[in-house]
Every structure is written in structure tokens, then in C-alpha cells.
């Protein structure tokens, strides 16, 4: 079983769509941790949403979606890069007890101070180039509406999402109206605008149906009457981008004093990746090396090969 991202266009209209099934990736995400059912729904829906929105990436890099919560669910992070490598994790508040029917608002926006953050992070940054980050209040009762509102407000893009996830499945459908083009008017002028028509058809899709139906069948059921161009499918998969070097730079950012205090207490530093569980250890020698290699590279490596 491989995951699939299927892009399509409604012919002769300015409406594009995508269907995604990231159920296998979702199983990898859950392999490390047992999340409460209500958290599974939200994190699983965000996973599908990130795969769908990665198509909006205009550069080689990654889209990172985060929800910073003020309730029992503190943090959700989902990443998807241009090659559809994906990873995700969630952090619960200490001793949080989460009932199955807990809503998004109860989980992350109890006091209205929850935040939704989208970061577009280019892989090979030009000098001075920074990741683009948009931070907005959690405006909506579902992951889909929060993202729809974000896309409208920040990107001025009409976007509709249908997301569904449980412990086994994560699937989604996206429709987007391409910017700068109006609807195509039919000769009679009475036909519904293509955007409204596609949204109306997709709105018949129920969450239960999306959970229990493969995306090929969903496509047929919803749009069998439409003239649709289907593109080559792509295949998202789980891949964590953590490395020993990145963990090392994180320790460097903590500062030498902090690291030395921790070493005195524990003898060595053990760090587990939140996304994949990879275990990293830094003993006193490793840590010392982190802070001596501050010297400019030129002093360590000859600038050019010497002549013999
Ligand atoms: Zn990792």
C-alpha cells in the first residue's frame, strides 16, 4: 500500500482539485505514540491538509503547519516538503485526560489564545532569505475551516477542504479557485459558475464516506458528470529529516553553560526525536566539540590545495 496525492483540473475552468490518501504515512506517525481519539482526528486531518497544501509551494522546501494550543493539547506539528516527505507529532499537556468527543476548540482554543502557524521554509536559502511565517488566531471549529479562513485571508485564495481521519485512515479533498480568473459563463448564462458547482458537488461528501472510501471511488462518485483532467499521481511518505548535526546545533543554541550544567547532572545528554523516535546521545567529548568548532572554517581547512 502506498499513499497517493491525485491532482486534477476541471477542464475549461479556473478550478483545480486534489485528493489525497496518506493513511500509510499516518500509521508511521502513530507507530511511536498512542494518541487519544480526538487528537488522532485533528493530527490526521492536518497530515492530509499539509499534503494537499504542499502543491501551493512555489519553491524547493517545506510547508510546516502548527497549532499552538491553550488547552489539553499544547502543540501539533505537521511538515511536508516538495518531495512529499512527511512527518508529524503532537504534544499533550501534562496529565491531560481527553475524551473522545472533545472538540477542536476545547482541545486547543479554550481561552481563544490558540494560534495557527504556517511556515514556508525554502530548502536552499539565499543569503538573507528567511522562512515565510503566517500566524493567525484559530478561526474555525475544524481543521478544514481554520485552513480555509487562513488561505482566504493570507493568500486571497478561495480554497475548500474536506478532511477525515481516525486511527487507520487520513484522507482529504481540496478545491481551489485559481487567482485572477473569473468563472466561465455558459452560452445561456444560467449555468452555475464552475467554482460553485464543484463546491456543491464536493459538499455532498460526508466524513464517514471519506473515511470508508478510497479516493479513486470518491472522485468517480462526486465528479462523474464533470470533464476532468487527471495528472500523474504522486506518492507522499513518512520521512524524518532529523540528523545528529541538527540536534547538535540545537544544543549549541542552548549555550555552553546550559549544556555543561546538564552534563554535570546526567553524565551525557540523551535526546529522542519527537517525530521518529531516533535516539541521539552526546557525551562530554561530543559536547565539547560542539563549542570548539565555532572557529571559522578557513582556519581549519586550507583555502586552496598547496602546490608540490
Ligand atoms: Zn526524527
CSV table of C-alpha atoms and ligand atoms in Angstrom, one decimal:
chain,number,residue,atom,x,y,z
A,1,UNK,CA,0.0,0.0,0.0
A,2,UNK,CA,1.4,3.4,-1.0
A,3,UNK,CA,-0.1,6.8,-0.3
A,4,UNK,CA,-1.4,8.9,-3.2
A,5,UNK,CA,-1.8,12.5,-4.0
A,6,UNK,CA,-4.0,13.0,-7.0
A,7,UNK,CA,-4.2,16.4,-8.7
A,8,UNK,CA,-6.9,17.3,-11.2
A,9,UNK,CA,-8.4,20.2,-13.1
A,10,UNK,CA,-12.0,20.8,-14.2
A,11,UNK,CA,-11.5,21.3,-17.9
A,12,UNK,CA,-12.0,24.9,-19.2
A,13,UNK,CA,-12.5,26.3,-15.8
A,14,UNK,CA,-10.2,28.0,-13.2
A,15,UNK,CA,-10.9,25.3,-10.6
A,16,UNK,CA,-8.3,22.8,-9.6
A,17,UNK,CA,-8.6,20.0,-7.1
A,18,UNK,CA,-6.6,17.3,-5.2
A,19,UNK,CA,-7.5,14.1,-3.5
A,20,UNK,CA,-5.1,12.6,-1.0
A,21,UNK,CA,-4.7,9.4,1.0
A,22,UNK,CA,-1.9,9.5,3.5
A,23,UNK,CA,-3.1,6.5,5.6
A,24,UNK,CA,0.3,4.7,5.4
A,25,UNK,CA,2.2,7.8,6.4
A,26,UNK,CA,-0.3,8.3,9.2
A,27,UNK,CA,0.4,4.8,10.5
A,28,UNK,CA,4.1,5.6,10.7
A,29,UNK,CA,3.3,8.8,12.6
A,30,UNK,CA,1.3,6.8,15.2
A,31,UNK,CA,3.8,4.0,15.4
A,32,UNK,CA,5.7,5.8,18.2
A,33,UNK,CA,2.8,7.0,20.3
A,34,UNK,CA,-0.8,6.3,21.2
A,35,UNK,CA,-2.8,9.5,20.9
A,36,UNK,CA,-6.3,9.9,22.3
A,37,UNK,CA,-9.0,9.5,19.6
A,38,UNK,CA,-9.8,13.3,19.5
A,39,UNK,CA,-6.2,14.1,18.9
A,40,UNK,CA,-5.9,11.4,16.2
A,41,UNK,CA,-8.7,13.1,14.3
A,42,UNK,CA,-7.0,16.6,14.4
A,43,UNK,CA,-3.5,15.4,13.7
A,44,UNK,CA,-4.6,13.0,11.0
A,45,UNK,CA,-6.6,15.8,9.3
A,46,UNK,CA,-3.7,18.2,9.5
A,47,UNK,CA,-1.5,15.5,7.8
A,48,UNK,CA,-3.8,15.3,4.8
A,49,UNK,CA,-4.1,19.1,4.7
A,50,UNK,CA,-0.3,19.5,4.6
A,51,UNK,CA,0.0,17.2,1.7
A,52,UNK,CA,-2.8,19.0,-0.1
A,53,UNK,CA,-1.3,22.5,0.6
A,54,UNK,CA,2.2,21.4,-0.4
A,55,UNK,CA,1.1,21.8,-4.0
A,56,UNK,CA,1.0,25.5,-3.3
A,57,UNK,CA,4.7,25.5,-2.6
A,58,UNK,CA,6.4,27.5,-5.3
A,59,UNK,CA,9.9,26.5,-4.3
A,60,UNK,CA,12.0,23.6,-3.2
A,61,UNK,CA,11.3,23.5,0.5
A,62,UNK,CA,8.8,22.5,3.1
A,63,UNK,CA,5.4,23.6,4.4
A,64,UNK,CA,5.1,23.4,8.2
A,65,UNK,CA,1.7,23.7,9.9
A,66,UNK,CA,1.5,24.1,13.6
A,67,UNK,CA,-1.3,24.6,16.1
A,68,UNK,CA,-0.2,26.1,19.4
A,69,UNK,CA,-2.9,25.2,21.8
A,70,UNK,CA,-4.1,26.7,25.1
A,71,UNK,CA,-6.0,23.6,26.3
A,72,UNK,CA,-5.0,20.0,27.0
A,73,UNK,CA,-3.4,19.8,23.5
A,74,UNK,CA,-0.3,22.0,23.5
A,75,UNK,CA,1.2,21.6,20.1
A,76,UNK,CA,0.6,19.9,16.8
A,77,UNK,CA,3.2,20.0,14.1
A,78,UNK,CA,3.0,18.6,10.6
A,79,UNK,CA,5.6,19.0,7.9
A,80,UNK,CA,5.5,18.2,4.2
A,81,UNK,CA,8.3,19.0,1.7
A,82,UNK,CA,8.3,19.4,-2.1
A,83,UNK,CA,9.2,15.7,-2.5
A,84,UNK,CA,6.2,14.8,-0.2
A,85,UNK,CA,8.3,13.6,2.6
A,86,UNK,CA,6.1,14.0,5.7
A,87,UNK,CA,6.3,13.9,9.4
A,88,UNK,CA,4.1,14.9,12.3
A,89,UNK,CA,3.8,15.0,16.1
A,90,UNK,CA,1.6,16.2,18.9
A,91,UNK,CA,2.3,17.3,22.5
A,92,UNK,CA,-0.3,17.0,25.2
A,93,UNK,CA,-0.3,19.0,28.4
A,94,UNK,CA,1.0,17.0,31.4
A,95,UNK,CA,-1.7,14.6,32.8
A,96,UNK,CA,-4.2,15.7,30.2
A,97,UNK,CA,-7.3,13.5,30.0
A,98,UNK,CA,-9.0,13.9,26.7
A,99,UNK,CA,-12.5,12.4,26.0
A,100,UNK,CA,-13.2,11.0,22.5
A,101,UNK,CA,-15.8,13.7,21.7
A,102,UNK,CA,-13.6,16.7,22.7
A,103,UNK,CA,-13.8,19.4,20.0
A,104,UNK,CA,-11.0,21.3,18.4
A,105,UNK,CA,-11.9,24.4,20.4
A,106,UNK,CA,-11.9,22.5,23.7
A,107,UNK,CA,-8.5,20.9,22.8
A,108,UNK,CA,-6.6,24.0,21.6
A,109,UNK,CA,-8.6,27.2,21.9
A,110,UNK,CA,-10.3,27.2,25.3
A,111,UNK,CA,-9.4,30.8,26.0
A,112,UNK,CA,-9.2,32.0,22.5
A,113,UNK,CA,-5.5,32.2,22.6
A,114,UNK,CA,-4.7,29.2,20.4
A,115,UNK,CA,-2.7,30.0,17.3
A,116,UNK,CA,-2.4,28.5,13.8
A,117,UNK,CA,1.0,28.9,12.2
A,118,UNK,CA,2.0,28.2,8.6
A,119,UNK,CA,5.7,28.3,7.7
A,120,UNK,CA,7.0,28.1,4.2
A,121,UNK,CA,10.6,27.1,4.5
A,122,UNK,CA,12.9,27.2,1.4
A,123,UNK,CA,15.5,24.3,1.5
A,124,UNK,CA,18.4,26.2,0.0
A,125,UNK,CA,18.0,29.7,1.4
A,126,UNK,CA,19.6,32.6,-0.5
A,127,UNK,CA,21.8,34.9,1.7
A,128,UNK,CA,19.4,36.9,3.9
A,129,UNK,CA,16.4,34.9,2.8
A,130,UNK,CA,14.1,33.8,5.6
A,131,UNK,CA,11.3,31.3,6.0
A,132,UNK,CA,7.9,33.0,5.5
A,133,UNK,CA,5.6,32.6,8.5
A,134,UNK,CA,2.0,33.4,8.9
A,135,UNK,CA,0.4,33.4,12.4
A,136,UNK,CA,-3.3,33.7,12.8
A,137,UNK,CA,-5.9,33.1,15.6
A,138,UNK,CA,-7.6,29.7,15.4
A,139,UNK,CA,-10.6,30.9,13.4
A,140,UNK,CA,-12.8,27.9,13.0
A,141,UNK,CA,-14.4,24.8,14.6
A,142,UNK,CA,-12.5,22.3,12.4
A,143,UNK,CA,-9.0,22.0,10.9
A,144,UNK,CA,-10.6,22.4,7.5
A,145,UNK,CA,-12.3,25.8,8.3
A,146,UNK,CA,-9.2,27.1,10.1
A,147,UNK,CA,-7.2,26.5,7.0
A,148,UNK,CA,-9.9,27.8,4.6
A,149,UNK,CA,-10.0,31.0,6.6
A,150,UNK,CA,-6.3,31.3,6.6
A,151,UNK,CA,-6.0,30.8,2.8
A,152,UNK,CA,-8.6,33.4,2.1
A,153,UNK,CA,-7.2,36.0,4.5
A,154,UNK,CA,-3.5,35.5,3.9
A,155,UNK,CA,-3.3,34.2,0.3
A,156,UNK,CA,-6.6,35.6,-1.1
A,157,UNK,CA,-7.3,32.1,-2.4
A,158,UNK,CA,-10.7,30.6,-2.4
A,159,UNK,CA,-10.0,27.1,-1.0
A,160,UNK,CA,-12.3,24.4,0.3
A,161,UNK,CA,-11.2,21.4,2.2
A,162,UNK,CA,-12.8,18.1,3.2
A,163,UNK,CA,-10.7,16.2,5.7
A,164,UNK,CA,-11.3,12.9,7.5
A,165,UNK,CA,-9.0,10.9,9.9
A,166,UNK,CA,-9.2,8.2,12.5
A,167,UNK,CA,-6.7,5.7,13.9
A,168,UNK,CA,-6.3,4.0,10.5
A,169,UNK,CA,-7.2,6.5,7.8
A,170,UNK,CA,-6.2,10.0,6.8
A,171,UNK,CA,-7.8,11.4,3.6
A,172,UNK,CA,-8.6,14.7,2.1
A,173,UNK,CA,-10.1,16.6,-0.8
A,174,UNK,CA,-9.1,20.2,-1.8
A,175,UNK,CA,-10.7,22.5,-4.3
A,176,UNK,CA,-9.1,25.8,-5.2
A,177,UNK,CA,-10.2,28.6,-7.4
A,178,UNK,CA,-7.1,29.8,-9.4
A,179,UNK,CA,-6.5,33.5,-8.9
A,180,UNK,CA,-7.1,36.2,-11.5
A,181,UNK,CA,-9.7,34.3,-13.4
A,182,UNK,CA,-13.5,34.6,-13.2
A,183,UNK,CA,-15.9,31.8,-13.9
A,184,UNK,CA,-16.5,30.7,-17.5
A,185,UNK,CA,-20.0,31.8,-18.4
A,186,UNK,CA,-22.1,29.4,-20.3
A,187,UNK,CA,-23.9,30.5,-23.5
A,188,UNK,CA,-27.2,30.6,-21.7
A,189,UNK,CA,-25.7,32.5,-18.8
A,190,UNK,CA,-27.8,30.5,-16.4
A,191,UNK,CA,-25.5,27.7,-15.6
A,192,UNK,CA,-23.9,27.7,-12.2
A,193,UNK,CA,-20.3,29.1,-12.0
A,194,UNK,CA,-17.8,26.3,-12.2
A,195,UNK,CA,-16.4,27.1,-8.7
A,196,UNK,CA,-19.8,27.0,-7.1
A,197,UNK,CA,-20.8,23.9,-9.0
A,198,UNK,CA,-17.6,21.9,-7.9
A,199,UNK,CA,-18.0,23.0,-4.3
A,200,UNK,CA,-21.7,22.0,-4.4
A,201,UNK,CA,-20.8,18.5,-5.7
A,202,UNK,CA,-17.9,18.1,-3.2
A,203,UNK,CA,-20.2,19.2,-0.3
A,204,UNK,CA,-22.2,16.0,-0.7
A,205,UNK,CA,-19.1,14.2,0.7
A,206,UNK,CA,-19.7,13.1,4.3
A,207,UNK,CA,-16.8,12.5,6.7
A,208,UNK,CA,-17.9,8.8,7.2
A,209,UNK,CA,-17.9,8.3,3.4
A,210,UNK,CA,-14.4,9.8,3.1
A,211,UNK,CA,-13.1,7.5,5.9
A,212,UNK,CA,-14.5,4.4,4.3
A,213,UNK,CA,-14.0,5.0,0.6
A,214,UNK,CA,-10.8,5.0,-1.5
A,215,UNK,CA,-10.0,8.3,-3.3
A,216,UNK,CA,-10.5,6.9,-6.8
A,217,UNK,CA,-14.1,5.9,-5.9
A,218,UNK,CA,-14.6,9.3,-4.2
A,219,UNK,CA,-13.5,11.1,-7.4
A,220,UNK,CA,-15.9,9.0,-9.5
A,221,UNK,CA,-18.9,9.4,-7.1
A,222,UNK,CA,-18.5,13.2,-6.8
A,223,UNK,CA,-17.4,14.2,-10.3
A,224,UNK,CA,-18.6,11.5,-12.7
A,225,UNK,CA,-20.5,14.1,-14.8
A,226,UNK,CA,-17.6,16.6,-15.0
A,227,UNK,CA,-15.0,16.9,-17.6
A,228,UNK,CA,-11.8,16.4,-15.6
A,229,UNK,CA,-8.1,16.3,-16.5
A,230,UNK,CA,-6.2,14.0,-14.1
A,231,UNK,CA,-2.5,14.4,-13.6
A,232,UNK,CA,0.1,11.7,-12.7
A,233,UNK,CA,-0.3,10.7,-9.1
A,234,UNK,CA,2.4,11.4,-6.6
A,235,UNK,CA,3.2,9.4,-3.5
A,236,UNK,CA,3.7,11.0,-0.1
A,237,UNK,CA,5.6,9.1,2.5
A,238,UNK,CA,6.9,9.3,6.0
A,239,UNK,CA,10.5,10.5,6.3
A,240,UNK,CA,12.0,12.3,9.3
A,241,UNK,CA,14.6,15.0,8.5
A,242,UNK,CA,16.3,14.8,11.9
A,243,UNK,CA,20.1,14.4,11.9
A,244,UNK,CA,22.8,14.4,14.5
A,245,UNK,CA,24.0,17.7,13.1
A,246,UNK,CA,20.7,19.3,13.7
A,247,UNK,CA,20.4,18.0,17.2
A,248,UNK,CA,24.0,19.4,17.7
A,249,UNK,CA,23.0,22.8,16.5
A,250,UNK,CA,20.0,22.8,18.9
A,251,UNK,CA,22.4,22.1,21.8
A,252,UNK,CA,24.7,24.9,20.6
A,253,UNK,CA,21.7,27.3,20.7
A,254,UNK,CA,21.1,26.3,24.3
A,255,UNK,CA,24.6,27.6,25.1
A,256,UNK,CA,27.7,26.1,26.6
A,257,UNK,CA,26.8,26.9,30.3
A,258,UNK,CA,23.4,25.2,30.0
A,259,UNK,CA,24.8,22.2,28.3
A,260,UNK,CA,27.6,21.8,30.9
A,261,UNK,CA,25.1,22.0,33.7
A,262,UNK,CA,23.1,19.3,32.1
A,263,UNK,CA,26.2,17.2,31.6
A,264,UNK,CA,27.1,17.5,35.3
A,265,UNK,CA,23.7,16.3,36.3
A,266,UNK,CA,23.4,13.4,33.8
A,267,UNK,CA,26.8,12.5,32.6
A,268,UNK,CA,25.7,12.6,29.0
A,269,UNK,CA,22.8,14.1,27.0
A,270,UNK,CA,20.2,11.9,25.5
A,271,UNK,CA,17.7,13.3,23.0
A,272,UNK,CA,14.9,11.5,21.3
A,273,UNK,CA,13.4,12.9,18.1
A,274,UNK,CA,9.7,13.8,18.7
A,275,UNK,CA,8.8,12.8,15.2
A,276,UNK,CA,10.5,9.5,14.6
A,277,UNK,CA,11.9,8.4,18.0
A,278,UNK,CA,15.5,8.4,16.8
A,279,UNK,CA,17.8,8.4,19.8
A,280,UNK,CA,20.8,10.7,20.0
A,281,UNK,CA,23.5,10.8,22.6
A,282,UNK,CA,26.1,13.5,23.3
A,283,UNK,CA,28.8,12.7,25.8
A,284,UNK,CA,31.1,15.3,27.3
A,285,UNK,CA,33.6,15.0,24.4
A,286,UNK,CA,30.8,15.4,21.8
A,287,UNK,CA,29.5,18.4,23.6
A,288,UNK,CA,33.0,20.0,23.9
A,289,UNK,CA,33.4,19.6,20.2
A,290,UNK,CA,30.2,21.4,19.5
A,291,UNK,CA,31.6,24.5,21.1
A,292,UNK,CA,35.2,24.4,19.8
A,293,UNK,CA,34.1,24.2,16.2
A,294,UNK,CA,33.0,27.8,16.4
A,295,UNK,CA,36.2,28.8,14.6
A,296,UNK,CA,35.8,30.0,11.0
A,297,UNK,CA,36.0,27.1,8.5
A,298,UNK,CA,39.1,28.8,6.8
A,299,UNK,CA,41.3,28.2,9.9
A,300,UNK,CA,40.5,24.5,9.8
A,301,UNK,CA,40.8,23.8,6.1
A,302,UNK,CA,43.4,25.3,3.8
A,303,UNK,CA,41.8,27.7,1.4
A,304,UNK,CA,43.3,26.0,-1.6
A,305,UNK,CA,45.4,22.9,-2.3
A,306,UNK,CA,49.1,23.7,-1.8
A,307,UNK,CA,51.5,23.1,-4.8
A,308,UNK,CA,54.2,20.4,-4.5
B,1,LIG,ZN1,13.5,12.2,13.6
